Short mmCIF file of C-alpha atoms in Angstrom, two decimals:
data_model
loop_
_atom_site.label_atom_id
_atom_site.label_comp_id
_atom_site.label_asym_id
_atom_site.label_seq_id
_atom_site.Cartn_x
_atom_site.Cartn_y
_atom_site.Cartn_z
CA UNK A 1 -50.72 0.82 -53.76
CA UNK A 2 -54.21 1.62 -53.26
CA UNK A 3 -55.69 0.29 -56.40
CA UNK A 4 -53.77 -2.72 -55.96
CA UNK A 5 -55.35 -3.32 -52.54
CA UNK A 6 -59.01 -3.06 -53.69
CA UNK A 7 -58.25 -5.35 -56.71
CA UNK A 8 -56.87 -7.93 -54.27
CA UNK A 9 -59.91 -7.24 -51.94
CA UNK A 10 -62.71 -7.51 -54.97
CA UNK A 11 -60.99 -11.08 -56.07
CA UNK A 12 -61.42 -12.26 -52.52
CA UNK A 13 -65.02 -11.32 -52.22
CA UNK A 14 -65.67 -13.06 -55.62
CA UNK A 15 -63.72 -15.63 -54.98
CA UNK A 16 -66.00 -16.37 -51.67
CA UNK A 17 -69.07 -15.77 -53.13
CA UNK A 18 -68.33 -18.64 -56.07
CA UNK A 19 -66.81 -20.82 -53.11
CA UNK A 20 -69.95 -20.43 -50.76
CA UNK A 21 -72.08 -21.94 -53.02
CA UNK A 22 -70.60 -25.12 -53.81
CA UNK A 23 -68.03 -25.28 -50.82
CA UNK A 24 -68.17 -27.96 -48.16
CA UNK A 25 -65.29 -26.18 -46.23
CA UNK A 26 -63.81 -22.76 -46.85
CA UNK A 27 -60.85 -21.57 -45.35
CA UNK A 28 -59.72 -18.04 -45.85
CA UNK A 29 -56.43 -16.46 -44.42
CA UNK A 30 -56.62 -18.47 -41.46
CA UNK A 31 -53.56 -18.05 -38.79
CA UNK A 32 -53.14 -19.74 -35.57
CA UNK A 33 -50.55 -19.14 -32.84
CA UNK A 34 -49.62 -21.61 -29.67
CA UNK A 35 -48.03 -18.96 -27.55
CA UNK A 36 -45.21 -17.42 -30.10
CA UNK A 37 -45.31 -20.44 -32.34
CA UNK A 38 -46.90 -20.17 -35.61
CA UNK A 39 -48.89 -23.61 -36.40
CA UNK A 40 -50.82 -21.96 -39.41
CA UNK A 41 -49.89 -18.93 -41.46
CA UNK A 42 -52.50 -17.57 -43.32
CA UNK A 43 -53.96 -20.73 -44.72
CA UNK A 44 -56.56 -20.50 -47.48
CA UNK A 45 -58.18 -23.58 -48.69
CA UNK A 46 -61.33 -24.83 -50.41
CA UNK A 47 -62.84 -27.97 -50.42
CA UNK A 48 -65.84 -28.94 -52.77
CA UNK A 49 -68.98 -30.64 -52.04
CA UNK A 50 -67.97 -34.69 -52.51
CA UNK A 51 -64.18 -33.65 -52.99
CA UNK A 52 -61.73 -36.13 -51.48
CA UNK A 53 -58.48 -34.02 -50.20
CA UNK A 54 -55.25 -35.20 -48.45
CA UNK A 55 -53.49 -33.06 -46.80
CA UNK A 56 -49.34 -34.10 -46.13
CA UNK A 57 -46.67 -32.47 -44.78
CA UNK A 58 -43.58 -33.29 -42.18
CA UNK A 59 -44.62 -33.35 -38.59
CA UNK A 60 -45.18 -29.84 -36.90
CA UNK A 61 -46.16 -28.37 -40.42
CA UNK A 62 -49.85 -27.44 -39.01
CA UNK A 63 -51.95 -30.07 -41.01
CA UNK A 64 -53.52 -31.59 -37.99
CA UNK A 65 -54.14 -28.16 -36.40
CA UNK A 66 -55.77 -27.04 -39.80
CA UNK A 67 -58.06 -29.86 -40.04
CA UNK A 68 -59.16 -29.57 -36.12
CA UNK A 69 -59.60 -25.84 -36.91
CA UNK A 70 -62.48 -27.09 -39.10
CA UNK A 71 -64.74 -28.37 -36.41
CA UNK A 72 -63.03 -25.77 -33.83
CA UNK A 73 -61.21 -28.65 -31.51
CA UNK A 74 -58.59 -25.55 -32.13
CA UNK A 75 -60.00 -22.05 -32.58
CA UNK A 76 -58.35 -20.01 -35.19
CA UNK A 77 -56.80 -16.54 -34.47
CA UNK A 78 -57.29 -14.83 -37.64
CA UNK A 79 -59.14 -15.24 -40.74
CA UNK A 80 -62.54 -17.15 -41.58
CA UNK A 81 -63.67 -20.45 -41.66
CA UNK A 82 -67.07 -21.21 -43.37
CA UNK A 83 -68.46 -25.18 -42.54
CA UNK A 84 -71.45 -25.91 -44.50
CA UNK A 85 -72.44 -22.26 -44.89
CA UNK A 86 -72.04 -21.61 -41.18
CA UNK A 87 -69.04 -19.30 -40.21
CA UNK A 88 -67.29 -20.42 -37.06
CA UNK A 89 -66.38 -18.27 -34.36
CA UNK A 90 -64.86 -18.78 -30.82
CA UNK A 91 -67.54 -19.48 -28.65
CA UNK A 92 -70.33 -19.00 -31.02
CA UNK A 93 -73.57 -20.73 -30.60
CA UNK A 94 -74.76 -23.64 -32.49
CA UNK A 95 -71.17 -24.97 -32.28
CA UNK A 96 -72.57 -28.26 -31.64
CA UNK A 97 -74.82 -28.75 -34.63
CA UNK A 98 -71.99 -27.72 -36.89
CA UNK A 99 -70.01 -30.48 -35.34
CA UNK A 100 -72.78 -33.03 -35.70
CA UNK A 101 -72.53 -32.64 -39.66
CA UNK A 102 -68.59 -33.11 -39.26
CA UNK A 103 -67.48 -36.55 -38.53
CA UNK A 104 -64.07 -36.80 -36.88
CA UNK A 105 -61.94 -39.95 -36.62
CA UNK A 106 -58.37 -39.43 -34.46
CA UNK A 107 -54.96 -41.14 -34.78
CA UNK A 108 -55.54 -42.47 -31.11
CA UNK A 109 -59.00 -43.61 -32.05
CA UNK A 110 -60.57 -42.17 -28.81
CA UNK A 111 -63.29 -44.48 -28.10
CA UNK A 112 -65.10 -44.48 -24.85
CA UNK A 113 -63.51 -47.40 -23.07
CA UNK A 114 -66.31 -47.48 -20.46
CA UNK A 115 -69.25 -48.40 -23.40
CA UNK A 116 -69.64 -51.17 -25.49
CA UNK A 117 -68.80 -50.86 -29.24
CA UNK A 118 -72.78 -50.11 -29.88
CA UNK A 119 -72.96 -47.77 -26.86
CA UNK A 120 -70.00 -45.89 -28.35
CA UNK A 121 -72.21 -45.61 -31.47
CA UNK A 122 -75.33 -44.42 -30.11
CA UNK A 123 -74.46 -42.35 -27.29
CA UNK A 124 -74.44 -38.66 -29.56
CA UNK A 125 -77.64 -40.17 -31.64
CA UNK A 126 -79.49 -40.64 -28.47
CA UNK A 127 -78.11 -37.53 -26.48
CA UNK A 128 -77.48 -34.85 -29.50
CA UNK A 129 -79.92 -35.93 -31.97
CA UNK A 130 -82.35 -37.22 -29.32
CA UNK A 131 -83.40 -40.51 -31.00
CA UNK A 132 -84.91 -43.37 -29.43
CA UNK A 133 -82.72 -46.26 -28.07
CA UNK A 134 -84.07 -48.88 -30.64
CA UNK A 135 -83.90 -46.39 -33.76
CA UNK A 136 -80.34 -45.51 -32.48
CA UNK A 137 -79.22 -49.37 -31.97
CA UNK A 138 -80.21 -49.54 -35.57
CA UNK A 139 -78.43 -47.04 -37.15
CA UNK A 140 -75.60 -48.17 -35.28
CA UNK A 141 -75.76 -52.07 -36.35
CA UNK A 142 -76.29 -50.77 -39.96
CA UNK A 143 -72.54 -48.24 -39.74
CA UNK A 144 -70.97 -51.31 -37.85
CA UNK A 145 -71.94 -53.79 -40.42
CA UNK A 146 -70.76 -51.04 -43.23
CA UNK A 147 -67.13 -51.44 -41.12
CA UNK A 148 -67.61 -54.87 -41.40
CA UNK A 149 -67.52 -54.97 -37.77
CA UNK A 150 -71.02 -55.57 -36.62
CA UNK A 151 -70.36 -59.17 -34.68
CA UNK A 152 -68.41 -57.16 -32.10
CA UNK A 153 -71.10 -54.52 -31.16
CA UNK A 154 -71.35 -55.95 -27.74
CA UNK A 155 -67.95 -55.66 -26.92
CA UNK A 156 -65.57 -53.35 -25.07
CA UNK A 157 -62.88 -51.06 -27.18
CA UNK A 158 -60.25 -52.95 -25.09
CA UNK A 159 -61.12 -56.22 -26.36
CA UNK A 160 -60.57 -54.94 -30.23
CA UNK A 161 -57.48 -54.63 -32.11
CA UNK A 162 -56.41 -51.10 -33.17
CA UNK A 163 -57.54 -51.88 -36.81
CA UNK A 164 -60.97 -52.95 -35.34
CA UNK A 165 -61.11 -49.66 -32.83
CA UNK A 166 -60.48 -47.29 -35.74
CA UNK A 167 -63.25 -49.10 -38.15
CA UNK A 168 -65.77 -48.95 -34.69
CA UNK A 169 -64.32 -45.31 -34.74
CA UNK A 170 -65.41 -44.25 -38.15
CA UNK A 171 -68.83 -46.20 -37.71
CA UNK A 172 -69.33 -44.00 -34.83
CA UNK A 173 -68.77 -40.86 -36.39
CA UNK A 174 -70.92 -42.18 -39.50
CA UNK A 175 -73.79 -42.73 -37.28
CA UNK A 176 -74.42 -38.64 -37.22
CA UNK A 177 -74.67 -38.97 -41.05
CA UNK A 178 -72.10 -36.26 -41.45
CA UNK A 179 -71.94 -33.94 -44.55
CA UNK A 180 -67.59 -33.94 -44.21
CA UNK A 181 -65.68 -36.43 -42.53
CA UNK A 182 -62.04 -35.44 -41.30
CA UNK A 183 -59.46 -37.98 -40.64
CA UNK A 184 -56.39 -36.94 -38.55
CA UNK A 185 -53.66 -39.36 -39.15
CA UNK A 186 -55.93 -42.52 -38.88
CA UNK A 187 -53.64 -45.07 -39.65
CA UNK A 188 -50.52 -43.53 -37.89
CA UNK A 189 -51.06 -45.48 -34.86
CA UNK A 190 -51.81 -48.93 -36.24
CA UNK A 191 -49.55 -52.23 -36.34
CA UNK A 192 -48.81 -52.23 -40.16
CA UNK A 193 -50.73 -55.49 -40.99
CA UNK A 194 -53.77 -53.36 -39.55
CA UNK A 195 -53.62 -50.44 -41.97
CA UNK A 196 -55.06 -51.64 -45.05
CA UNK A 197 -58.79 -52.98 -43.33
CA UNK A 198 -58.89 -49.06 -42.36
CA UNK A 199 -58.00 -47.59 -45.61
CA UNK A 200 -60.50 -50.20 -47.28
CA UNK A 201 -63.04 -48.61 -45.19
CA UNK A 202 -62.01 -45.35 -45.94
CA UNK A 203 -61.68 -45.76 -49.56
CA UNK A 204 -65.77 -47.60 -49.63
CA UNK A 205 -66.25 -44.22 -48.01
CA UNK A 206 -64.67 -42.14 -50.50
CA UNK A 207 -66.33 -43.97 -53.43
CA UNK A 208 -69.55 -43.57 -52.39
CA UNK A 209 -69.13 -39.51 -52.52
CA UNK A 210 -68.63 -38.48 -49.17
CA UNK A 211 -66.49 -35.12 -48.98
CA UNK A 212 -63.06 -36.21 -46.84
CA UNK A 213 -60.46 -34.19 -45.72
CA UNK A 214 -57.48 -36.64 -44.98
CA UNK A 215 -54.09 -35.72 -43.16
CA UNK A 216 -52.32 -38.89 -43.94
CA UNK A 217 -48.84 -40.29 -44.99
CA UNK A 218 -50.41 -43.10 -46.85
CA UNK A 219 -49.46 -42.02 -50.47
CA UNK A 220 -50.99 -44.98 -52.00
CA UNK A 221 -54.35 -44.27 -50.78
CA UNK A 222 -53.91 -40.19 -51.67
CA UNK A 223 -52.88 -41.51 -55.23
CA UNK A 224 -56.08 -43.80 -55.42
CA UNK A 225 -58.65 -41.83 -53.96
CA UNK A 226 -57.44 -38.18 -53.31
CA UNK A 227 -59.01 -35.36 -56.10
CA UNK A 228 -56.31 -32.87 -54.76
CA UNK A 229 -53.23 -33.34 -52.74
CA UNK A 230 -52.33 -30.55 -50.68
CA UNK A 231 -48.43 -30.31 -49.18
CA UNK A 232 -47.91 -28.02 -45.96
CA UNK A 233 -45.01 -26.92 -44.40
CA UNK A 234 -44.18 -24.46 -41.70
CA UNK A 235 -47.91 -23.71 -41.11
CA UNK A 236 -48.59 -22.89 -44.98
CA UNK A 237 -49.56 -24.66 -47.52
CA UNK A 238 -46.69 -25.23 -50.41
CA UNK A 239 -48.15 -26.78 -53.19
CA UNK A 240 -51.51 -28.26 -54.07
CA UNK A 241 -52.35 -30.30 -57.20
CA UNK A 242 -54.08 -33.24 -58.38
CA UNK A 243 -52.21 -36.49 -57.39
CA UNK A 244 -50.75 -37.66 -60.78
CA UNK A 245 -49.24 -34.00 -60.96
CA UNK A 246 -48.29 -34.12 -57.24
CA UNK A 247 -46.55 -37.55 -57.54
CA UNK A 248 -45.44 -37.38 -60.92
CA UNK A 249 -43.94 -33.96 -61.58
CA UNK A 250 -44.56 -31.62 -57.94
CA UNK A 251 -42.80 -28.11 -58.57
CA UNK A 252 -41.46 -27.36 -55.30
CA UNK A 253 -37.82 -28.62 -54.01
CA UNK A 254 -39.28 -28.79 -50.55
CA UNK A 255 -42.36 -31.25 -51.99
CA UNK A 256 -39.71 -33.48 -54.25
CA UNK A 257 -37.77 -33.56 -50.91
CA UNK A 258 -40.47 -34.75 -48.83
CA UNK A 259 -41.80 -37.16 -51.19
CA UNK A 260 -38.19 -38.62 -51.98
CA UNK A 261 -37.95 -39.28 -48.13
CA UNK A 262 -41.49 -40.68 -48.05
CA UNK A 263 -41.24 -43.15 -50.87
CA UNK A 264 -37.69 -44.15 -50.11
CA UNK B 1 -55.28 -42.32 38.77
CA UNK B 2 -54.31 -44.96 36.26
CA UNK B 3 -56.06 -46.57 33.46
CA UNK B 4 -58.92 -49.24 34.65
CA UNK B 5 -59.75 -51.31 31.83
CA UNK B 6 -62.57 -53.00 33.49
CA UNK B 7 -64.00 -49.29 33.65
CA UNK B 8 -63.29 -48.73 30.41
CA UNK B 9 -64.99 -51.62 28.92
CA UNK B 10 -67.67 -50.93 31.56
CA UNK B 11 -68.55 -47.62 30.05
CA UNK B 12 -68.58 -48.83 26.48
CA UNK B 13 -72.60 -48.91 26.13
CA UNK B 14 -73.13 -45.12 27.19
CA UNK B 15 -70.09 -43.73 24.44
CA UNK B 16 -72.04 -45.98 21.87
CA UNK B 17 -74.96 -44.01 22.28
CA UNK B 18 -73.48 -41.26 20.09
CA UNK B 19 -72.52 -43.59 17.56
CA UNK B 20 -75.53 -43.74 15.63
CA UNK B 21 -75.45 -39.71 15.15
CA UNK B 22 -71.78 -39.94 14.13
CA UNK B 23 -72.61 -42.62 11.75
CA UNK B 24 -75.41 -40.16 10.24
CA UNK B 25 -73.93 -37.29 10.21
CA UNK B 26 -70.81 -38.80 8.78
CA UNK B 27 -72.86 -40.10 5.63
CA UNK B 28 -74.91 -37.64 5.08
CA UNK B 29 -72.14 -34.73 5.12
CA UNK B 30 -70.00 -36.71 2.84
CA UNK B 31 -72.98 -37.08 0.51
CA UNK B 32 -73.66 -33.39 0.73
CA UNK B 33 -70.08 -32.51 0.54
CA UNK B 34 -69.59 -34.57 -2.46
CA UNK B 35 -72.81 -33.26 -4.48
CA UNK B 36 -71.57 -29.85 -3.88
CA UNK B 37 -67.90 -30.23 -4.64
CA UNK B 38 -69.45 -31.95 -7.63
CA UNK B 39 -71.18 -28.68 -8.33
CA UNK B 40 -68.31 -26.27 -7.35
CA UNK B 41 -66.47 -27.90 -10.22
CA UNK B 42 -69.09 -27.93 -12.58
CA UNK B 43 -69.73 -24.24 -12.31
CA UNK B 44 -65.99 -23.67 -12.23
CA UNK B 45 -66.17 -25.29 -15.78
CA UNK B 46 -69.35 -23.61 -17.05
CA UNK B 47 -68.00 -20.17 -18.14
CA UNK B 48 -65.50 -17.48 -17.67
CA UNK B 49 -67.67 -15.39 -15.67
CA UNK B 50 -68.76 -17.60 -13.56
CA UNK B 51 -65.58 -19.27 -12.86
CA UNK B 52 -63.38 -16.84 -10.85
CA UNK B 53 -66.56 -16.25 -8.49
CA UNK B 54 -66.89 -19.98 -7.78
CA UNK B 55 -62.71 -20.18 -7.72
CA UNK B 56 -62.97 -17.65 -4.84
CA UNK B 57 -65.61 -19.25 -3.05
CA UNK B 58 -63.74 -22.65 -3.14
CA UNK B 59 -60.46 -20.89 -1.84
CA UNK B 60 -62.28 -19.14 0.86
CA UNK B 61 -64.02 -22.23 2.05
CA UNK B 62 -60.75 -24.03 2.19
CA UNK B 63 -59.21 -20.94 3.94
CA UNK B 64 -61.56 -20.74 6.85
CA UNK B 65 -61.04 -22.83 10.04
CA UNK B 66 -64.57 -25.35 9.87
CA UNK B 67 -65.32 -24.46 13.53
CA UNK B 68 -65.58 -20.70 12.47
CA UNK B 69 -68.18 -22.00 9.67
CA UNK B 70 -70.19 -23.90 11.71
CA UNK B 71 -70.53 -21.21 14.30
CA UNK B 72 -71.44 -18.94 11.90
CA UNK B 73 -74.20 -21.14 10.50
CA UNK B 74 -75.34 -22.08 13.81
CA UNK B 75 -75.57 -18.16 15.01
CA UNK B 76 -75.93 -16.07 11.80
CA UNK B 77 -79.01 -17.99 10.08
CA UNK B 78 -81.29 -17.44 12.82
CA UNK B 79 -80.83 -13.93 12.21
CA UNK B 80 -82.31 -14.31 8.95
CA UNK B 81 -85.44 -16.62 10.02
CA UNK B 82 -83.70 -19.87 9.27
CA UNK B 83 -83.87 -21.91 12.50
CA UNK B 84 -82.69 -25.45 11.95
CA UNK B 85 -82.45 -28.23 13.99
CA UNK B 86 -78.45 -28.33 15.25
CA UNK B 87 -77.79 -31.59 13.80
CA UNK B 88 -78.97 -30.29 10.17
CA UNK B 89 -76.65 -26.83 10.90
CA UNK B 90 -73.87 -29.42 11.54
CA UNK B 91 -74.55 -31.66 8.52
CA UNK B 92 -74.50 -28.91 6.25
CA UNK B 93 -71.72 -26.96 7.84
CA UNK B 94 -69.27 -30.47 7.35
CA UNK B 95 -70.61 -30.42 3.88
CA UNK B 96 -69.89 -27.24 3.38
CA UNK B 97 -66.39 -27.45 4.66
CA UNK B 98 -65.45 -30.44 2.86
CA UNK B 99 -67.06 -29.34 -0.63
CA UNK B 100 -64.12 -26.84 -1.30
CA UNK B 101 -61.54 -29.91 -0.80
CA UNK B 102 -63.73 -32.53 -2.74
CA UNK B 103 -64.13 -29.96 -5.52
CA UNK B 104 -60.55 -30.11 -6.01
CA UNK B 105 -60.86 -34.16 -6.12
CA UNK B 106 -62.96 -33.59 -8.74
CA UNK B 107 -60.84 -31.07 -10.46
CA UNK B 108 -58.04 -33.67 -10.55
CA UNK B 109 -60.11 -36.45 -11.41
CA UNK B 110 -61.66 -34.86 -14.74
CA UNK B 111 -57.83 -33.67 -15.95
CA UNK B 112 -56.75 -36.92 -15.39
CA UNK B 113 -59.06 -38.02 -18.14
CA UNK B 114 -57.14 -38.17 -21.59
CA UNK B 115 -58.08 -34.78 -23.56
CA UNK B 116 -59.18 -36.88 -26.51
CA UNK B 117 -62.07 -38.30 -24.99
CA UNK B 118 -63.61 -35.16 -24.34
CA UNK B 119 -62.44 -33.98 -28.16
CA UNK B 120 -64.43 -37.26 -29.41
CA UNK B 121 -67.67 -36.43 -27.46
CA UNK B 122 -67.48 -32.74 -28.85
CA UNK B 123 -66.62 -33.67 -32.14
CA UNK B 124 -70.08 -36.06 -32.27
CA UNK B 125 -71.85 -32.80 -31.40
CA UNK B 126 -72.40 -33.90 -27.92
CA UNK B 127 -72.71 -30.41 -25.71
CA UNK B 128 -70.53 -29.70 -22.69
CA UNK B 129 -72.98 -31.23 -20.37
CA UNK B 130 -73.25 -34.52 -21.86
CA UNK B 131 -70.01 -34.64 -22.63
CA UNK B 132 -68.96 -34.25 -18.95
CA UNK B 133 -71.79 -36.67 -17.70
CA UNK B 134 -71.72 -39.56 -20.26
CA UNK B 135 -67.96 -39.49 -21.11
CA UNK B 136 -65.96 -37.67 -18.46
CA UNK B 137 -67.60 -38.41 -15.27
CA UNK B 138 -67.67 -42.36 -15.91
CA UNK B 139 -63.61 -42.34 -16.55
CA UNK B 140 -63.26 -39.59 -13.70
CA UNK B 141 -65.09 -42.15 -10.89
CA UNK B 142 -61.91 -44.15 -11.11
CA UNK B 143 -59.59 -41.84 -10.48
CA UNK B 144 -61.23 -39.83 -7.78
CA UNK B 145 -62.47 -43.13 -5.54
CA UNK B 146 -59.24 -43.30 -3.61
CA UNK B 147 -59.18 -39.56 -2.65
CA UNK B 148 -62.70 -39.37 -2.17
CA UNK B 149 -62.61 -42.16 0.27
CA UNK B 150 -59.47 -40.40 2.19
CA UNK B 151 -62.24 -37.60 2.49
CA UNK B 152 -64.86 -39.75 3.63
CA UNK B 153 -62.90 -40.90 6.65
CA UNK B 154 -61.93 -37.27 7.37
CA UNK B 155 -65.42 -36.39 7.36
CA UNK B 156 -66.05 -39.14 9.83
CA UNK B 157 -63.37 -37.99 12.01
CA UNK B 158 -64.75 -34.11 11.88
CA UNK B 159 -67.98 -34.84 13.44
CA UNK B 160 -66.92 -34.34 16.87
CA UNK B 161 -66.67 -30.50 16.07
CA UNK B 162 -70.32 -30.88 16.21
CA UNK B 163 -70.10 -31.08 19.82
CA UNK B 164 -69.70 -27.29 19.97
CA UNK B 165 -73.25 -27.02 18.53
CA UNK B 166 -74.63 -29.49 21.20
CA UNK B 167 -74.97 -32.17 18.33
CA UNK B 168 -75.09 -35.49 20.44
CA UNK B 169 -72.56 -37.65 18.86
CA UNK B 170 -69.97 -40.19 20.10
CA UNK B 171 -67.40 -37.36 21.53
CA UNK B 172 -70.49 -35.81 23.42
CA UNK B 173 -71.49 -39.38 24.94
CA UNK B 174 -67.70 -39.67 25.89
CA UNK B 175 -67.61 -36.25 27.49
CA UNK B 176 -71.16 -37.21 29.43
CA UNK B 177 -69.63 -40.36 30.78
CA UNK B 178 -66.04 -38.35 31.80
CA UNK B 179 -68.26 -35.39 33.18
CA UNK B 180 -70.26 -37.71 35.41
CA UNK B 181 -67.40 -39.80 36.53
CA UNK B 182 -64.34 -37.44 36.45
CA UNK B 183 -62.59 -40.03 35.02
CA UNK B 184 -61.34 -38.72 31.13
CA UNK B 185 -58.67 -41.61 30.20
CA UNK B 186 -61.25 -44.29 29.74
CA UNK B 187 -63.98 -42.44 27.87
CA UNK B 188 -61.53 -40.68 25.41
CA UNK B 189 -59.85 -44.10 24.74
CA UNK B 190 -63.10 -45.93 24.08
CA UNK B 191 -64.06 -43.00 22.01
CA UNK B 192 -60.97 -43.08 19.91
CA UNK B 193 -61.14 -47.03 19.76
CA UNK B 194 -64.71 -46.66 18.24
CA UNK B 195 -63.56 -44.12 15.56
CA UNK B 196 -60.84 -46.34 14.50
CA UNK B 197 -63.08 -49.07 14.34
CA UNK B 198 -65.72 -46.90 11.89
CA UNK B 199 -62.52 -45.99 10.07
CA UNK B 200 -61.32 -49.32 9.37
CA UNK B 201 -64.96 -50.52 7.90
CA UNK B 202 -65.01 -47.12 5.84
CA UNK B 203 -61.64 -47.65 4.45
CA UNK B 204 -62.53 -51.47 3.91
CA UNK B 205 -65.77 -50.47 1.52
CA UNK B 206 -63.55 -47.88 -0.14
CA UNK B 207 -61.20 -50.51 -0.91
CA UNK B 208 -63.87 -52.67 -2.33
CA UNK B 209 -65.13 -50.10 -4.25
CA UNK B 210 -61.67 -48.90 -5.77
CA UNK B 211 -61.16 -52.69 -6.95
CA UNK B 212 -64.66 -52.55 -8.59
CA UNK B 213 -63.81 -49.55 -10.64
CA UNK B 214 -60.88 -50.80 -11.34
CA UNK B 215 -62.13 -53.42 -13.29
CA UNK B 216 -63.80 -51.25 -15.84
CA UNK B 217 -62.16 -50.53 -19.08
CA UNK B 218 -59.12 -48.93 -20.00
CA UNK B 219 -58.34 -47.54 -23.74
CA UNK B 220 -55.29 -48.59 -25.36
#
């Protein structure tokens, strides 16, 4: 019993050290409970710099909880999460600094309704990065152009369509020049005809080499863009593979069943 | 002794003598109570060590009669060398008393802003203070306008409490007339009508403010 344990620990340490140098995000044995419900069950996942990861799985499988742990919108109860070399702990100092490096796009956009599109983008630049107004506006306009919505800069979020709002949300996150982007079902709240404009922006971002973790059910996007697809069920990672293998020849019955329902 | 309308009209100017102080005390107490109430709510949210202390303070404020607090400030502060004009003690007393209630208004108003709003702000790397000041508070204003307006009228109606520490205000003026003439019905009636008028004006202003805020954007 004892030797086996030691061996396992050595392996973990090696894995960690190897991973730290190249990893954008390191997740190790992470568990999380909501009351008595276990949302994450010893999840370990490693995302390299520049990697595009897609996480899919049925609702309640813990995929959103997992990426919300990466910027600590949810705290994990067990295990280790390292983002850009900083280990995340509940109530840690410097969490805001880490978050500035991790952009997040939400299912419900979460734009600030009382601010114009431009001010949505510049708020954090000015308050958190202390960049003067003119310079912040310039950065924001640059990012808004990148998501093809610069002409709406003076409007308020409620005046835009869902797809436009989500593109603004992406621009807002990009303004902080994040090293990692998290997407939490970015197209799930959109009307079908608006999904493409958002996916196009995400694809362009991926092609530029952004490190991305996307929770999404857009399998076309996953096939085209992802380096790796992760399938989660009941709080655990069931399968991870390159998209070709994942879609072409999945190993687990649960994955096959899920894909069958999705592609039906 | 029946109600004498002519006499009532005749004493209006004398009762009005106190209205300036009533309005002054009402407005300043409302501002003070709002600032203090906001402070309590911010402290309550700041960290887990401060929260129980401030929660106890707020509960204590709300669980003691306003009169007790006003008497306490008026008679106890001088022991510690703090001698303030009665009107200042009164304004501070009303501010303090109502701050307990208004902190609860802020609490409910903040909780009504969707969680996604502060999540988005925090995920951008804003600290907690900026998240509150620039994202949550502006959206909260709309939620709190109505209850805050109700308290502004409540505070206005509480200004006669300051008669006990001899702050000259409208009820005090009415009492002066009463003790001069031995007639109570008319001065009290006039004081009541004037308070009603002030409350109607306040309600109108609050309504205008609410409509203005209602024009602010909403998400989705």
